Amino acid sequence: MAETKYIFVTGGVSSSLGKGIIAASLAKLLQARGFRTTIQKLDPYINVDPGTLNPYEHGECYVTEDGAETDLDLGHYERFLNVNTSQANNVTTGRIYQSVIEKERRGEFLGKTVQVVPHITNEIKDRIQILGQNGDYDIVITEIGGTVGDIESLPYIEAVRQLKWELGDENALIIHLTLVPYLAAAGELKTKPTQHSVKTLMESGLKADILVCRTEHELSDDIRRKLAIFCNVRQEAVIQSIDAATIYDVPNLMLKEGLDTVTLKKLHLPDETTPNLDRWNQFLDRHKNPKAEITIGLIGKYVELQDSYKSILEAFIHAGAENEVKVNVESIHSEFINENTIDHKFANLDGILVAPGFGERGVEGKIDAVKYARQHNLPFLGICLGMQMAVIEFARNVLKLKTANSTEMDPKTKHPVIDLMEEQKEVTHKGGTMRLGAWDCELTEGSKIHEAYGKTEIKERHRHRYEYNNKYKEELEKSGMLSTGINPETGLVEVIELKEHPWFVGVQYHPEYKSTVATPHPVFIAFIKAAYDFSKKRKNASLAQK
């Protein structure tokens, strides 16, 4: 294709309608037709990136291969498309203003008065077009965070208005996602909120080309016609987005509604192929028709908000489908785990995953969970902080170093089995200063982690500041905690596992970030298989007793 096409996804009426899922689903359909497609997210908050945000504020922080701390929607993009995103795929207002101010300080504006228009909007337009200028993509989909009418989103809407005028109608289109609520008292769907949302969009100079309507009930032809007339779109461009059993159903629902067909028509692109969703639908079939069920305990301190562990939960779905097993996840708050409650809470679990996190709140509960998994031969996976808790638990209860800890939790600990990296000790700025992005790791042949991957050289994504302290490595290994994954450049331990345990693995990196529908992560596949094997053994033992 000679020229990159741009699609902008805006939202109205309410937040959390699923702009990211709609964008990812459309991208999947276009990709399945052979178009090279990517997605980016424009976030209207003033934080430079989500890296310093509390998970309760914005869900998990998703890390890309190149080390960018980004919005969790980028995880959806990668899981749907199986294509890596990058720093260019997520832009915040904070980053926009930071860049403009730095340019002003360098004198690049030649003494001009710096204003929202044209300086901020020009910066936004530049960021939108970065992905389209390198020749890698035919179509760039840009999701604009927030809802139309928000004061924070106005510069983005204005930038899109200018860009659509500059690119031409055949090279850019607007998809507006809105809500069509059902009023039980009236017994009918109401279109007025959508009409007002589209009116607000038009007041900013933008006309919706396609309406995607989130709804709990089917849209009748009469409602579609009414929306088309009042919102100034073709009836074929009024797309129903009804509640789905799983987000992975949405591409098929959008295919049925013809979202990809309408999009191609409006962008003057050939509509000569049918999306090839065979592999996608094979995954869906396995996911919806499992042959067994298991229960995994997710031990964390942000469990009240499931988006805090979004990538982990999705990785369970991918690995469960691969094993033809339904993975029931029981979220357990680590602050409420103690010796009196642990047997009751963990009695029916087939495996334990101790989740990542920062700070000392809830860590003792995580350590107790690790101890339970170790002593009861329960399949265990520790991710990042979860791996570090496994090292601390082993040092305390096997090596008898009772004060063993991480210097993150106790800076004065006598036995810092987890310690701050030397290059981190002088860091004062928190944002973007951790060990981030993909790092090499060499695995020990014959280990459980090597068996999971089927190779000795891997590359995984990191997001942490503290590390396994190699001063304790020899002592830990002698007692049975093996270091089976090492970073070849730094010599830092990336993977630990227990020699005398059926499946006990801790990884310093975040495998969940690289799990997709097309390529479920091998660590999660192996963990779910181990949990399934544990479940079968327990059931067989129970039957034998009867």
Short mmCIF file of N, CA and C in Angstrom, two decimals, residues 382-484:
data_model
loop_
_atom_site.label_atom_id
_atom_site.label_comp_id
_atom_site.label_asym_id
_atom_site.label_seq_id
_atom_site.Cartn_x
_atom_site.Cartn_y
_atom_site.Cartn_z
N GLY A 382 6.11 -18.13 41.20
CA GLY A 382 6.33 -16.80 41.77
C GLY A 382 6.84 -15.87 40.68
N ILE A 383 6.19 -14.72 40.53
CA ILE A 383 6.57 -13.77 39.48
C ILE A 383 7.12 -12.50 40.12
N CYS A 384 8.34 -12.14 39.76
CA CYS A 384 9.00 -10.91 40.22
C CYS A 384 9.07 -10.89 41.75
N LEU A 385 8.27 -10.08 42.42
CA LEU A 385 8.27 -10.07 43.88
C LEU A 385 7.91 -11.44 44.42
N GLY A 386 7.07 -12.18 43.71
CA GLY A 386 6.71 -13.53 44.13
C GLY A 386 7.91 -14.45 44.16
N MET A 387 8.80 -14.32 43.19
CA MET A 387 10.05 -15.08 43.18
C MET A 387 10.93 -14.67 44.36
N GLN A 388 11.00 -13.36 44.63
CA GLN A 388 11.81 -12.86 45.74
C GLN A 388 11.29 -13.36 47.08
N MET A 389 9.97 -13.44 47.23
CA MET A 389 9.38 -13.98 48.46
C MET A 389 9.75 -15.45 48.66
N ALA A 390 9.87 -16.18 47.54
CA ALA A 390 10.26 -17.59 47.63
C ALA A 390 11.70 -17.72 48.15
N VAL A 391 12.58 -16.82 47.69
CA VAL A 391 13.96 -16.83 48.16
C VAL A 391 14.02 -16.49 49.65
N ILE A 392 13.26 -15.49 50.07
CA ILE A 392 13.24 -15.09 51.48
C ILE A 392 12.70 -16.22 52.36
N GLU A 393 11.60 -16.83 51.92
CA GLU A 393 11.00 -17.92 52.71
C GLU A 393 11.97 -19.07 52.88
N PHE A 394 12.67 -19.44 51.81
CA PHE A 394 13.62 -20.55 51.85
C PHE A 394 14.79 -20.20 52.78
N ALA A 395 15.28 -18.97 52.67
CA ALA A 395 16.40 -18.54 53.51
C ALA A 395 16.01 -18.56 54.99
N ARG A 396 14.79 -18.14 55.28
CA ARG A 396 14.35 -18.11 56.67
C ARG A 396 14.11 -19.50 57.25
N ASN A 397 13.42 -20.35 56.51
CA ASN A 397 12.92 -21.60 57.07
C ASN A 397 13.76 -22.83 56.74
N VAL A 398 14.61 -22.75 55.73
CA VAL A 398 15.49 -23.87 55.41
C VAL A 398 16.94 -23.56 55.82
N LEU A 399 17.41 -22.36 55.44
CA LEU A 399 18.77 -21.97 55.86
C LEU A 399 18.79 -21.47 57.30
N LYS A 400 17.63 -21.25 57.89
CA LYS A 400 17.49 -20.77 59.27
C LYS A 400 18.07 -19.37 59.48
N LEU A 401 18.02 -18.56 58.41
CA LEU A 401 18.42 -17.15 58.53
C LEU A 401 17.14 -16.38 58.85
N LYS A 402 16.76 -16.37 60.12
CA LYS A 402 15.44 -15.90 60.53
C LYS A 402 15.15 -14.45 60.16
N THR A 403 16.19 -13.63 60.02
CA THR A 403 15.96 -12.22 59.69
C THR A 403 16.13 -11.94 58.19
N ALA A 404 16.26 -13.00 57.40
CA ALA A 404 16.42 -12.82 55.95
C ALA A 404 15.27 -11.99 55.38
N ASN A 405 15.62 -11.07 54.49
CA ASN A 405 14.59 -10.19 53.94
C ASN A 405 15.13 -9.50 52.69
N SER A 406 14.29 -8.68 52.11
CA SER A 406 14.71 -7.79 51.03
C SER A 406 14.97 -6.42 51.62
N THR A 407 15.97 -5.73 51.11
CA THR A 407 16.24 -4.37 51.62
C THR A 407 15.13 -3.40 51.21
N GLU A 408 14.25 -3.83 50.31
CA GLU A 408 13.07 -3.02 50.01
C GLU A 408 12.15 -2.97 51.22
N MET A 409 12.04 -4.10 51.94
CA MET A 409 11.15 -4.18 53.10
C MET A 409 11.87 -3.79 54.40
N ASP A 410 13.15 -4.18 54.50
CA ASP A 410 13.93 -3.90 55.71
C ASP A 410 15.35 -3.49 55.30
N PRO A 411 15.58 -2.20 55.15
CA PRO A 411 16.89 -1.72 54.69
C PRO A 411 18.05 -2.15 55.60
N LYS A 412 17.75 -2.50 56.86
CA LYS A 412 18.81 -2.85 57.82
C LYS A 412 18.91 -4.35 58.09
N THR A 413 18.24 -5.17 57.25
CA THR A 413 18.27 -6.61 57.48
C THR A 413 19.71 -7.15 57.49
N LYS A 414 19.97 -8.10 58.39
CA LYS A 414 21.31 -8.71 58.49
C LYS A 414 21.57 -9.67 57.34
N HIS A 415 20.50 -10.15 56.73
CA HIS A 415 20.64 -11.12 55.64
C HIS A 415 19.84 -10.66 54.42
N PRO A 416 20.38 -9.72 53.64
CA PRO A 416 19.67 -9.17 52.47
C PRO A 416 19.75 -10.13 51.28
N VAL A 417 18.96 -11.20 51.32
CA VAL A 417 18.99 -12.18 50.23
C VAL A 417 18.44 -11.56 48.94
N ILE A 418 17.65 -10.49 49.09
CA ILE A 418 17.21 -9.69 47.95
C ILE A 418 17.69 -8.27 48.23
N ASP A 419 18.40 -7.70 47.26
CA ASP A 419 19.03 -6.40 47.51
C ASP A 419 18.89 -5.49 46.29
N LEU A 420 19.13 -4.22 46.54
CA LEU A 420 19.06 -3.22 45.49
C LEU A 420 20.26 -3.34 44.56
N MET A 421 20.01 -3.23 43.25
CA MET A 421 21.12 -3.23 42.30
C MET A 421 22.02 -2.03 42.57
N GLU A 422 23.33 -2.21 42.38
CA GLU A 422 24.28 -1.13 42.65
C GLU A 422 23.93 0.15 41.89
N GLU A 423 23.56 -0.01 40.61
CA GLU A 423 23.27 1.18 39.79
C GLU A 423 21.97 1.86 40.21
N GLN A 424 21.18 1.18 41.06
CA GLN A 424 19.91 1.77 41.52
C GLN A 424 20.07 2.58 42.81
N LYS A 425 21.20 2.42 43.48
CA LYS A 425 21.34 3.02 44.81
C LYS A 425 21.40 4.54 44.79
N GLU A 426 21.75 5.12 43.65
CA GLU A 426 21.80 6.58 43.56
C GLU A 426 20.59 7.16 42.84
N VAL A 427 19.63 6.31 42.48
CA VAL A 427 18.46 6.78 41.74
C VAL A 427 17.51 7.51 42.68
N THR A 428 17.07 8.69 42.27
CA THR A 428 16.09 9.46 43.06
C THR A 428 14.75 9.55 42.36
N HIS A 429 14.73 9.56 41.02
CA HIS A 429 13.48 9.59 40.26
C HIS A 429 12.93 8.17 40.13
N LYS A 430 11.66 8.00 40.41
CA LYS A 430 11.05 6.67 40.38
C LYS A 430 10.61 6.24 38.99
N GLY A 431 10.13 7.17 38.19
CA GLY A 431 9.56 6.82 36.89
C GLY A 431 10.59 6.37 35.87
N GLY A 432 10.37 5.20 35.28
CA GLY A 432 11.20 4.73 34.17
C GLY A 432 12.64 4.42 34.51
N THR A 433 12.93 4.16 35.80
CA THR A 433 14.33 3.96 36.19
C THR A 433 14.63 2.54 36.64
N MET A 434 13.66 1.65 36.58
CA MET A 434 13.89 0.25 36.97
C MET A 434 14.56 -0.52 35.84
N ARG A 435 14.83 -1.80 36.10
CA ARG A 435 15.28 -2.68 35.01
C ARG A 435 14.02 -3.02 34.21
N LEU A 436 13.97 -2.51 32.99
CA LEU A 436 12.75 -2.59 32.19
C LEU A 436 13.01 -3.24 30.84
N GLY A 437 11.98 -3.84 30.28
CA GLY A 437 12.05 -4.38 28.92
C GLY A 437 12.68 -5.75 28.86
N ALA A 438 12.99 -6.19 27.65
CA ALA A 438 13.46 -7.56 27.41
C ALA A 438 14.95 -7.71 27.71
N TRP A 439 15.27 -8.75 28.49
CA TRP A 439 16.66 -9.07 28.84
C TRP A 439 16.90 -10.55 28.55
N ASP A 440 18.14 -10.86 28.17
CA ASP A 440 18.50 -12.24 27.87
C ASP A 440 18.60 -13.08 29.14
N CYS A 441 18.34 -14.36 28.99
CA CYS A 441 18.46 -15.30 30.11
C CYS A 441 18.89 -16.65 29.56
N GLU A 442 19.85 -17.29 30.24
CA GLU A 442 20.31 -18.63 29.86
C GLU A 442 19.79 -19.64 30.88
N LEU A 443 19.13 -20.69 30.40
CA LEU A 443 18.51 -21.68 31.26
C LEU A 443 19.38 -22.92 31.40
N THR A 444 19.30 -23.55 32.56
CA THR A 444 20.06 -24.77 32.83
C THR A 444 19.38 -25.97 32.19
N GLU A 445 20.13 -26.70 31.39
CA GLU A 445 19.56 -27.89 30.74
C GLU A 445 19.11 -28.90 31.77
N GLY A 446 17.94 -29.50 31.51
CA GLY A 446 17.40 -30.50 32.42
C GLY A 446 16.55 -29.94 33.53
N SER A 447 16.50 -28.61 33.66
CA SER A 447 15.69 -27.99 34.71
C SER A 447 14.22 -27.95 34.27
N LYS A 448 13.35 -27.67 35.22
CA LYS A 448 11.92 -27.58 34.90
C LYS A 448 11.65 -26.39 33.98
N ILE A 449 12.38 -25.30 34.19
CA ILE A 449 12.17 -24.12 33.34
C ILE A 449 12.66 -24.39 31.92
N HIS A 450 13.74 -25.16 31.79
CA HIS A 450 14.24 -25.54 30.47
C HIS A 450 13.25 -26.48 29.78
N GLU A 451 12.67 -27.37 30.56
CA GLU A 451 11.66 -28.29 30.03
C GLU A 451 10.44 -27.51 29.52
N ALA A 452 10.08 -26.45 30.24
CA ALA A 452 8.92 -25.64 29.83
C ALA A 452 9.17 -24.94 28.50
N TYR A 453 10.34 -24.33 28.37
CA TYR A 453 10.65 -23.56 27.14
C TYR A 453 11.11 -24.45 25.98
N GLY A 454 11.79 -25.54 26.31
CA GLY A 454 12.34 -26.39 25.26
C GLY A 454 13.58 -25.80 24.61
N LYS A 455 14.22 -24.83 25.26
CA LYS A 455 15.44 -24.21 24.75
C LYS A 455 16.20 -23.59 25.92
N THR A 456 17.45 -23.24 25.68
CA THR A 456 18.29 -22.72 26.77
C THR A 456 18.44 -21.20 26.74
N GLU A 457 18.15 -20.57 25.61
CA GLU A 457 18.30 -19.11 25.53
C GLU A 457 16.94 -18.46 25.31
N ILE A 458 16.58 -17.57 26.23
CA ILE A 458 15.28 -16.88 26.16
C ILE A 458 15.48 -15.39 26.35
N LYS A 459 14.44 -14.63 26.10
CA LYS A 459 14.45 -13.18 26.29
C LYS A 459 13.10 -12.80 26.89
N GLU A 460 13.11 -12.23 28.09
CA GLU A 460 11.86 -11.92 28.78
C GLU A 460 11.86 -10.49 29.32
N ARG A 461 10.66 -9.99 29.58
CA ARG A 461 10.49 -8.59 29.99
C ARG A 461 10.55 -8.43 31.52
N HIS A 462 11.19 -7.36 31.93
CA HIS A 462 11.38 -7.09 33.36
C HIS A 462 10.72 -5.78 33.76
N ARG A 463 10.44 -5.69 35.08
CA ARG A 463 10.01 -4.43 35.68
C ARG A 463 10.25 -4.52 37.19
N HIS A 464 11.47 -4.23 37.59
CA HIS A 464 11.80 -4.33 39.01
C HIS A 464 13.08 -3.56 39.31
N ARG A 465 13.32 -3.35 40.59
CA ARG A 465 14.48 -2.59 41.03
C ARG A 465 15.42 -3.43 41.89
N TYR A 466 14.85 -4.40 42.59
CA TYR A 466 15.65 -5.24 43.51
C TYR A 466 15.95 -6.59 42.86
N GLU A 467 17.04 -7.23 43.30
CA GLU A 467 17.53 -8.46 42.66
C GLU A 467 17.90 -9.52 43.70
N TYR A 468 17.93 -10.75 43.25
CA TYR A 468 18.50 -11.88 44.00
C TYR A 468 19.95 -11.53 44.33
N ASN A 469 20.34 -11.70 45.59
CA ASN A 469 21.69 -11.36 46.03
C ASN A 469 22.61 -12.57 45.84
N ASN A 470 23.53 -12.46 44.88
CA ASN A 470 24.40 -13.59 44.54
C ASN A 470 25.33 -14.02 45.67
N LYS A 471 25.47 -13.18 46.71
CA LYS A 471 26.31 -13.57 47.86
C LYS A 471 25.74 -14.79 48.58
N TYR A 472 24.45 -15.04 48.42
CA TYR A 472 23.79 -16.17 49.10
C TYR A 472 23.55 -17.34 48.14
N LYS A 473 23.98 -17.19 46.90
CA LYS A 473 23.66 -18.19 45.87
C LYS A 473 24.19 -19.58 46.22
N GLU A 474 25.46 -19.67 46.61
CA GLU A 474 26.07 -20.98 46.90
C GLU A 474 25.35 -21.68 48.04
N GLU A 475 25.05 -20.92 49.10
CA GLU A 475 24.37 -21.48 50.27
C GLU A 475 22.97 -21.96 49.92
N LEU A 476 22.24 -21.15 49.14
CA LEU A 476 20.89 -21.52 48.73
C LEU A 476 20.89 -22.76 47.85
N GLU A 477 21.83 -22.84 46.93
CA GLU A 477 21.88 -23.99 46.02
C GLU A 477 22.24 -25.27 46.75
N LYS A 478 23.13 -25.18 47.72
CA LYS A 478 23.52 -26.37 48.50
C LYS A 478 22.32 -26.97 49.24
N SER A 479 21.39 -26.10 49.62
CA SER A 479 20.23 -26.55 50.39
C SER A 479 19.05 -26.93 49.50
N GLY A 480 19.20 -26.77 48.17
CA GLY A 480 18.16 -27.26 47.27
C GLY A 480 17.41 -26.24 46.46
N MET A 481 17.72 -24.94 46.64
CA MET A 481 17.09 -23.92 45.79
C MET A 481 18.04 -23.61 44.65
N LEU A 482 17.74 -24.16 43.47
CA LEU A 482 18.64 -24.07 42.33
C LEU A 482 18.41 -22.77 41.55
N SER A 483 19.49 -22.20 41.04
CA SER A 483 19.43 -21.04 40.16
C SER A 483 19.50 -21.55 38.74
N THR A 484 18.36 -21.63 38.06
CA THR A 484 18.31 -22.30 36.75
C THR A 484 18.13 -21.34 35.58
#
